[in-house]
Amino acid sequence: MSEATTGTMSGAAAPAAAPASRTPILEVRDLRVQFKTPLGTVNAVDGVSYELYEDEIVAVVGESGCGKSATQLAVMQLLQSPPGRIAGGEVVFEGQDLLKFKKNGPEMRKVRGGQIAMIFQEPINSLNPVLTIGDQLVEAYELHCGLKGQTDKQVAIDLLKMVGIPAAEKRVNDYPHQFSGGMCQRVMIAMGLSCSPRILIADEPTTALDVTTQAQMLELMKNLVREMHASLVIVTHNLGVVARYVERIYVMYAGRVVESGSTKDIFGNPRHPYTLGLLKSVPRLDEVQGSRLIPIEGMPPNLIDMPGTCAFLPRCPYAVEQCRTEPWPELTCVGEGHCARCYVNVEERRS
Amino acid sequence: MSRQPADQQEILRLTDLAVHFPVRRGIWQRKMGIVKAVDGVNLTVKRGETLGLVGESGCGKTTIGRTVIRLYKPTSGSVWFEGKDISTLNERELRPVRRRMSLIFQDPSGSLDPRKSAGNIVGAPLRIHHLVKGRKEYSERVEQLFRLVGLDPSMIDRVPHEFSGGQRQRIGIARALACDPSLIICDEPVSALDVSMQAQIMNLLSDLQEGLGGLAYIFIAHDLSVVRHVSDRVAVMYLGRIVELTESAQLYVAPKHPYTQALLAAVPIPDPFVEEAREHAILEGEIPSPLNPPTGCTFHPRCPYCTAACKTQVPELREVADGHYVSCLLA
Ligand SMILES: Nc1ncnc2c1ncn2[C@@H]1O[C@H](COP(=O)(O)OP(=O)(O)OP(=O)(O)O)[C@@H](O)[C@H]1O
Ligand SMILES: Nc1ncnc2c1ncn2[C@@H]1O[C@H](COP(=O)(O)OP(=O)(O)OP(=O)(O)O)[C@@H](O)[C@H]1O
Ligand SMILES: [Mg+2]
Ligand SMILES: [Mg+2]
């Protein structure tokens, strides 16, 4: 175990851009999610496809409302319905299409938590205030591993130790309000990983936390998934987190993937104007004092009445005639493992 | 630094400011202890300057902001604003002072009355302080404020929920500007916004400062890259005290306090090529309970360089280089 761990942690074995020879552990194809609202149908996820390979850390980034959470909730079949509905697509996990399983059927329950686990924002709201931390850990463990009433409290203590909570033997009897935000988040991570899932999905796991706690949580998740040879999907707005922790990125805009590639390709050679816009709008600690941010003008589109043309067109500084007359292009390869959904070669236009 | 005579350029000076809160528990509301939310802070803000305040949650940033605007009364020490000690003024005496400073909040929607129109909200300070004569001047001024923050005056009659998060923050800024203040306290003004909204609002704040000569900001945030971007000087706080104060340009290249160094290391830089080469020393542990702070230097239990002296001796904020103040025995 320790040998294998060192192997992956060194980073050498981690894939930058996923080679074609490997088979993905999760393959999402043409996923569609809709929400029925009084104003019309929101196409929150509009034909999203992506892959996840074994042992990798991937990020899904994009502005608020672009469909990041809806995508992940659909994969887990956790969408609240109504108003949500999976309107099409496939989610292939270990050779089986999860969307063929009943939402609350035994197969899906086994996958959820046991093989694919998810951690949400706002840890304090995800814990039950009237149950001890230990009881909740045991409950999550039994639920995820399909056991019933035979679990020793020691399991909960070991889980708390795994996520680095000091004096675990004592703290296991505490209630959530006796834990700080950072400690609650550690408990959520322990629950998510209690059954050694193949995939951990962390949806904005750290936005509500201090930078120091955020760094602790991300290090913890990274190290634990590496040890378990699991894959980690981080859903976030924070481009710094992405640059530090992930190997590949999917950039979403208006319910679609607009660019995907290795972290270095996305940052070093962004090919979609939206990606470029995101990168230029964030301040950096190491920037020259007095430099100006360049925000993306305007706002993301209303997902109810989407034009057939590129949804980024109204905000795009690089648009050409073709963008106005032709439909939104497909995701096209622009390099090895690097794809973008754009008619313009931003790289050329910039120089 | 609080000993020097106040000069013309200085707009705000906090001297030995302390704000303590009693903590009460149980049905009898018995006093359990006190939280020293702010404990001996000395600071100055110059006209037209942006002073950043950073630190982990609970370190006292908001309390400083609210004490400056006198929503809280200092437990001890004083607040000098435009050459006048305002720490003991009563509500009536504070009125003219409150015209000269305002507050922008983190949560744009929570701070705006959902039933009032945007125009009404922005114009409220004009009415409260009787700053305009007659209807016409009032609506002209409100429209002007809308344009100043990049909102279309045709949206004056809309209610807050008909605006996006970024637009609501603009309404908050327009309201803060209404009475022509010389100091605005921005308490996490961009923390709830998306990256591109965040950039728009940060640019707006700096444009306003350039356009309205002399406007000063106290900019509070826990995101160090945001604070550094907008601030001329940055004060790093830990458990109610300032542990380091320096020019923003110095902060990243020459941080002196181990806590500042740890905060900087925790902030990832959005550039994988830079991150690859950076050392990721993670600060362990959490902020101690403010009810029972550690002895000596309050940072010592988490400090990688802690010595025996650090556990007993309280370090003072000393000037270690020109305009660079650090409170660390080892600095
Ligand atoms: N319950 C719902 N009813 C109606 N619309 C919804 C509902 N949930 C989500 N949506 C819409 O679906 C779209 C995608 O939402 P989603 O939560 O996936 O965004 P996100 O990318 O996760 O954003 P954030 O970064 O803010 O979490 C949004 O436009 C949102 O308004
Ligand atoms: N009105 C109050 N009554 C009692 N305690 C208070 C009050 N306001 C703040 N405190 C306490 O004072 C300390 C400082 O709080 P403050 O809100 O100033 O921190 P902050 O730095 O703004 O934190 P955050 O980043 O979470 O906003 C905290 O321990 C807090 O619990
Ligand atoms: Mg989301
Ligand atoms: Mg605060």
Coordinates of C-alpha atoms in Angstrom, one line a residue, chain A:
Chain A
M1 CA 0.0 0.0 0.0
S2 CA 2.7 2.5 1.0
E3 CA 4.7 1.7 -2.1
A4 CA 1.7 2.3 -4.3
T5 CA 1.0 5.5 -2.4
T6 CA 4.4 6.9 -2.9
G7 CA 4.2 6.1 -6.6
T8 CA 1.2 8.3 -7.2
M9 CA 2.0 11.0 -4.8
S10 CA 5.3 11.8 -6.5
G11 CA 3.2 13.1 -9.3
A12 CA 5.1 11.3 -12.0
A13 CA 2.5 8.7 -12.5
A14 CA -0.3 11.2 -12.6
P15 CA -1.6 11.7 -16.1
A16 CA -1.5 15.2 -17.5
A17 CA -3.8 14.8 -20.5
A18 CA -5.5 11.5 -20.3
P19 CA -4.0 9.1 -22.9
A20 CA -6.4 7.5 -25.3
S21 CA -5.3 4.0 -24.3
R22 CA -6.8 4.2 -20.8
T23 CA -10.5 3.5 -20.4
P24 CA -12.4 6.0 -18.4
I25 CA -14.0 5.1 -15.1
L26 CA -16.8 7.4 -15.7
E27 CA -18.1 8.6 -19.1
V28 CA -20.9 11.1 -19.3
R29 CA -22.4 11.4 -22.8
D30 CA -24.7 14.2 -24.0
L31 CA -26.2 14.8 -20.6
R32 CA -29.3 17.0 -20.5
V33 CA -31.0 18.5 -17.4
Q34 CA -34.0 20.7 -17.4
F35 CA -35.9 22.6 -14.7
K36 CA -39.5 23.4 -15.2
T37 CA -40.2 27.0 -14.0
P38 CA -43.2 29.3 -14.3
L39 CA -41.2 31.3 -16.9
G40 CA -40.4 28.3 -19.0
T41 CA -38.0 25.4 -19.2
V42 CA -34.4 26.1 -18.0
N43 CA -31.9 24.1 -20.0
A44 CA -29.4 23.9 -17.2
V45 CA -27.3 21.2 -18.7
D46 CA -27.4 21.1 -22.5
G47 CA -25.5 18.2 -23.9
V48 CA -22.5 17.8 -21.6
S49 CA -20.0 15.1 -22.2
Y50 CA -16.9 14.3 -20.2
E51 CA -14.7 11.5 -19.0
L52 CA -13.1 10.8 -15.7
Y53 CA -10.1 8.4 -15.5
E54 CA -8.8 6.4 -12.6
D55 CA -6.6 8.2 -10.1
E56 CA -7.0 11.7 -11.4
I57 CA -8.2 15.0 -10.1
V58 CA -10.4 17.0 -12.4
A59 CA -12.1 20.4 -12.0
V60 CA -15.4 21.7 -13.4
V61 CA -15.2 25.5 -13.5
G62 CA -17.5 28.3 -14.7
E63 CA -19.6 31.2 -13.5
S64 CA -22.5 30.8 -11.1
G65 CA -25.5 29.2 -12.8
C66 CA -23.7 27.5 -15.7
G67 CA -24.8 24.1 -14.7
K68 CA -21.9 22.6 -12.7
S69 CA -24.0 21.4 -9.8
A70 CA -26.9 20.2 -12.0
T71 CA -24.4 18.1 -14.0
Q72 CA -23.0 16.4 -10.9
L73 CA -26.4 16.0 -9.2
A74 CA -27.7 14.3 -12.4
V75 CA -24.7 11.8 -12.3
M76 CA -25.7 10.9 -8.8
Q77 CA -29.4 11.0 -9.6
L78 CA -29.9 13.4 -6.8
L79 CA -31.7 16.1 -8.7
Q80 CA -34.7 17.4 -7.0
S81 CA -37.6 16.4 -9.2
P82 CA -39.8 18.3 -9.9
P83 CA -38.7 20.8 -11.0
G84 CA -35.5 19.0 -12.2
R85 CA -35.5 16.3 -14.9
I86 CA -32.8 14.4 -16.7
A87 CA -33.9 14.9 -20.3
G88 CA -31.3 12.7 -22.0
G89 CA -27.9 11.3 -22.1
E90 CA -25.8 8.5 -20.6
V91 CA -23.7 8.2 -17.5
V92 CA -21.5 5.2 -17.9
F93 CA -19.8 4.0 -14.8
E94 CA -17.8 0.8 -14.9
G95 CA -19.6 -0.2 -18.0
Q96 CA -23.1 0.4 -16.9
D97 CA -25.4 3.3 -17.7
L98 CA -26.4 4.7 -14.3
L99 CA -29.4 6.5 -15.8
K100 CA -31.0 3.2 -16.5
F101 CA -31.2 2.5 -12.8
K102 CA -34.2 3.7 -10.8
K103 CA -33.4 6.8 -8.8
N104 CA -34.0 5.1 -5.5
G105 CA -33.6 1.5 -6.6
P106 CA -31.0 -0.8 -4.9
E107 CA -28.4 -0.5 -7.7
M108 CA -28.4 3.2 -7.6
R109 CA -28.3 3.2 -3.8
K110 CA -25.2 1.0 -4.0
V111 CA -23.4 3.3 -6.4
R112 CA -24.3 6.4 -4.5
G113 CA -22.0 6.8 -1.5
G114 CA -20.5 3.4 -2.0
Q115 CA -18.8 3.9 -5.3
I116 CA -19.5 7.5 -6.1
A117 CA -19.7 9.9 -3.2
M118 CA -20.5 13.6 -3.1
I119 CA -19.6 16.4 -0.6
F120 CA -21.5 19.6 -0.6
Q121 CA -21.0 23.3 0.3
E122 CA -22.1 24.5 3.8
P123 CA -21.1 21.4 5.8
I124 CA -23.0 22.6 8.9
N125 CA -26.3 22.3 7.0
S126 CA -25.5 18.8 5.8
L127 CA -25.1 17.4 9.3
N128 CA -28.0 16.6 11.6
P129 CA -27.9 18.9 14.7
V130 CA -29.5 16.4 17.1
L131 CA -27.3 13.3 16.4
T132 CA -23.7 12.9 17.6
I133 CA -20.9 13.1 15.0
G134 CA -20.2 9.4 15.7
D135 CA -23.8 8.2 15.1
Q136 CA -23.8 10.1 11.9
L137 CA -20.6 8.7 10.7
V138 CA -21.8 5.2 11.5
E139 CA -25.1 5.9 9.8
A140 CA -23.3 7.1 6.6
Y141 CA -20.9 4.2 6.7
E142 CA -23.7 1.6 6.9
L143 CA -25.7 3.4 4.3
H144 CA -22.8 3.6 1.9
C145 CA -21.5 0.1 2.5
G146 CA -24.9 -1.6 2.7
L147 CA -24.6 -2.8 6.2
K148 CA -27.1 -2.7 9.1
G149 CA -26.7 -2.2 12.8
Q150 CA -23.5 -4.1 13.2
T151 CA -20.9 -1.3 13.1
D152 CA -18.8 -0.6 16.1
K153 CA -18.2 3.0 17.2
Q154 CA -14.5 2.3 16.5
V155 CA -15.2 2.7 12.8
A156 CA -16.3 6.3 13.5
I157 CA -13.2 6.9 15.6
D158 CA -11.0 5.6 12.8
L159 CA -12.7 7.8 10.3
L160 CA -12.2 10.8 12.4
K161 CA -8.6 10.0 12.8
M162 CA -8.3 9.5 9.0
V163 CA -9.4 13.1 8.5
G164 CA -7.1 14.4 11.2
I165 CA -9.4 15.3 14.0
P166 CA -7.5 15.3 17.3
A167 CA -8.8 13.4 20.4
A168 CA -11.1 11.4 18.1
E169 CA -12.1 9.0 20.9
K170 CA -13.6 12.0 22.8
R171 CA -14.9 14.0 19.9
V172 CA -16.9 11.1 18.4
N173 CA -19.6 11.8 21.1
D174 CA -19.8 15.6 20.2
Y175 CA -22.7 17.2 18.4
P176 CA -22.2 19.2 15.2
H177 CA -22.5 22.6 16.9
Q178 CA -19.4 21.7 19.0
F179 CA -17.4 21.4 15.8
S180 CA -15.9 24.4 13.9
G181 CA -16.8 24.8 10.2
G182 CA -13.5 23.3 9.2
M183 CA -14.0 20.3 11.5
C184 CA -17.6 19.7 10.1
Q185 CA -16.1 19.8 6.6
R186 CA -13.6 17.1 7.7
V187 CA -16.5 15.0 9.0
M188 CA -18.2 15.4 5.6
I189 CA -15.0 14.2 3.9
A190 CA -14.8 11.3 6.3
M191 CA -18.5 10.4 5.4
G192 CA -17.8 10.7 1.7
L193 CA -14.8 8.5 1.8
S194 CA -16.1 6.0 4.5
C195 CA -16.6 3.2 2.0
S196 CA -13.5 3.9 -0.2
P197 CA -15.5 5.1 -3.2
R198 CA -14.1 5.1 -6.7
I199 CA -15.1 8.7 -7.3
L200 CA -15.4 11.6 -4.9
I201 CA -17.3 14.7 -6.2
A202 CA -16.7 17.8 -4.1
D203 CA -19.1 20.6 -5.0
E204 CA -17.7 24.0 -3.9
P205 CA -16.2 22.1 -0.9
T206 CA -14.3 25.1 0.4
T207 CA -15.9 28.4 -0.7
A208 CA -17.4 29.1 2.8
L209 CA -14.1 28.5 4.5
D210 CA -11.1 30.6 5.4
V211 CA -8.1 30.3 3.1
T212 CA -6.1 28.4 5.6
T213 CA -8.9 25.9 6.3
Q214 CA -9.5 25.7 2.6
A215 CA -5.9 24.7 2.0
Q216 CA -6.1 22.1 4.8
M217 CA -9.3 20.5 3.3
L218 CA -7.9 20.4 -0.2
E219 CA -4.6 18.8 0.9
L220 CA -6.6 16.3 2.9
M221 CA -8.9 15.3 0.1
K222 CA -6.0 15.1 -2.4
N223 CA -4.0 12.9 -0.1
L224 CA -6.9 10.6 0.8
V225 CA -8.1 10.0 -2.8
R226 CA -4.5 9.4 -3.9
E227 CA -4.1 6.7 -1.2
M228 CA -7.4 5.1 -2.2
H229 CA -6.6 5.4 -5.9
A230 CA -9.9 7.2 -6.2
S231 CA -10.7 10.0 -8.6
L232 CA -11.7 13.5 -7.4
V233 CA -14.0 15.9 -9.2
I234 CA -13.7 19.5 -7.8
V235 CA -16.5 21.8 -8.7
T236 CA -15.4 25.4 -8.1
H237 CA -15.1 29.0 -9.1
N238 CA -11.7 29.3 -7.6
L239 CA -9.1 29.3 -10.4
G240 CA -6.3 29.2 -7.8
V241 CA -7.5 26.0 -6.4
V242 CA -7.7 24.6 -9.9
A243 CA -4.2 25.6 -10.7
R244 CA -2.8 24.1 -7.5
Y245 CA -4.7 20.8 -7.3
V246 CA -6.1 19.5 -10.5
E247 CA -4.7 17.8 -13.6
R248 CA -7.5 18.4 -16.1
I249 CA -10.2 21.0 -16.4
Y250 CA -13.7 21.2 -17.9
V251 CA -14.8 24.8 -18.4
M252 CA -18.6 25.2 -18.6
Y253 CA -20.7 28.1 -19.9
A254 CA -24.5 28.2 -20.2
G255 CA -25.0 24.5 -19.7
R256 CA -22.2 23.3 -22.0
V257 CA -18.6 22.4 -21.9
V258 CA -16.8 25.2 -23.8
E259 CA -13.2 24.0 -23.3
S260 CA -11.4 21.0 -21.8
G261 CA -7.8 20.1 -21.4
S262 CA -4.9 19.7 -19.1
T263 CA -4.5 22.4 -16.5
K264 CA -1.4 23.6 -18.2
D265 CA -3.0 23.8 -21.6
I266 CA -6.1 25.6 -20.2
F267 CA -4.0 28.2 -18.4
G268 CA -1.0 28.4 -20.7
N269 CA -2.9 28.2 -24.0
P270 CA -6.6 29.0 -23.5
R271 CA -8.5 28.5 -26.7
H272 CA -12.0 29.7 -25.8
P273 CA -12.6 33.4 -25.2
Y274 CA -14.6 32.6 -22.1
T275 CA -11.7 30.7 -20.5
L276 CA -9.4 33.6 -21.4
G277 CA -11.9 36.0 -19.8
L278 CA -12.1 34.1 -16.6
L279 CA -8.3 34.0 -16.4
K280 CA -7.9 37.7 -16.9
S281 CA -10.6 38.7 -14.3
V282 CA -8.9 37.2 -11.3
P283 CA -6.3 39.1 -9.2
R284 CA -3.1 37.2 -8.4
L285 CA -0.9 37.5 -5.4
D286 CA 2.2 37.8 -7.5
E287 CA 0.8 40.4 -10.0
V288 CA 2.5 43.7 -10.5
Q289 CA 1.1 46.3 -8.2
G290 CA -1.4 48.6 -10.0
S291 CA -2.3 46.2 -12.8
R292 CA -5.9 46.3 -13.8
L293 CA -8.4 43.4 -13.9
I294 CA -10.2 42.8 -17.1
P295 CA -13.7 41.5 -16.3
I296 CA -15.9 39.7 -18.8
E297 CA -18.5 42.3 -19.6
G298 CA -22.2 41.6 -19.2
M299 CA -23.8 38.6 -17.7
P300 CA -24.4 34.9 -18.5
P301 CA -27.5 34.3 -20.7
N302 CA -30.9 33.3 -19.5
L303 CA -31.0 29.6 -20.0
I304 CA -34.7 29.6 -20.9
D305 CA -34.5 31.0 -24.4
M306 CA -31.2 30.1 -25.8
P307 CA -30.1 31.3 -29.2
G308 CA -28.9 28.8 -31.7
T309 CA -25.6 30.7 -32.0
C310 CA -22.8 30.6 -29.5
A311 CA -24.2 31.6 -26.0
F312 CA -21.0 33.6 -25.3
L313 CA -21.4 35.7 -28.4
P314 CA -23.0 38.8 -26.7
R315 CA -20.0 39.0 -24.3
C316 CA -17.2 38.0 -26.7
P317 CA -14.5 40.5 -27.8
Y318 CA -13.2 38.1 -30.4
A319 CA -16.4 37.3 -32.3
V320 CA -16.3 37.1 -36.1
E321 CA -19.1 37.1 -38.7
Q322 CA -19.3 33.3 -38.7
C323 CA -20.2 33.4 -35.0
R324 CA -23.3 35.4 -35.8
T325 CA -24.6 33.4 -38.6
E326 CA -23.7 29.8 -37.8
P327 CA -24.8 27.6 -34.9
W328 CA -22.6 27.2 -31.8
P329 CA -19.8 24.9 -33.0
E330 CA -19.2 21.5 -31.5
L331 CA -16.4 20.8 -29.1
T332 CA -13.4 20.3 -31.4
C333 CA -9.9 19.1 -30.7
V334 CA -7.3 21.9 -30.9
G335 CA -4.4 19.9 -29.5
E336 CA -3.7 16.6 -27.7
G337 CA -6.4 16.2 -25.1
H338 CA -7.3 19.8 -25.6
C339 CA -10.8 20.8 -27.0
A340 CA -12.7 24.0 -27.5
R341 CA -16.0 25.1 -28.8
C342 CA -15.1 28.2 -30.8
Y343 CA -14.7 29.3 -34.5
V344 CA -11.9 31.7 -33.6
N345 CA -8.3 30.8 -32.8
V346 CA -8.0 33.1 -29.8
E347 CA -4.3 32.3 -29.5
E348 CA -3.6 33.8 -33.0
R349 CA -6.0 36.7 -32.5
R350 CA -4.4 37.8 -29.3
S351 CA -0.9 38.2 -30.7

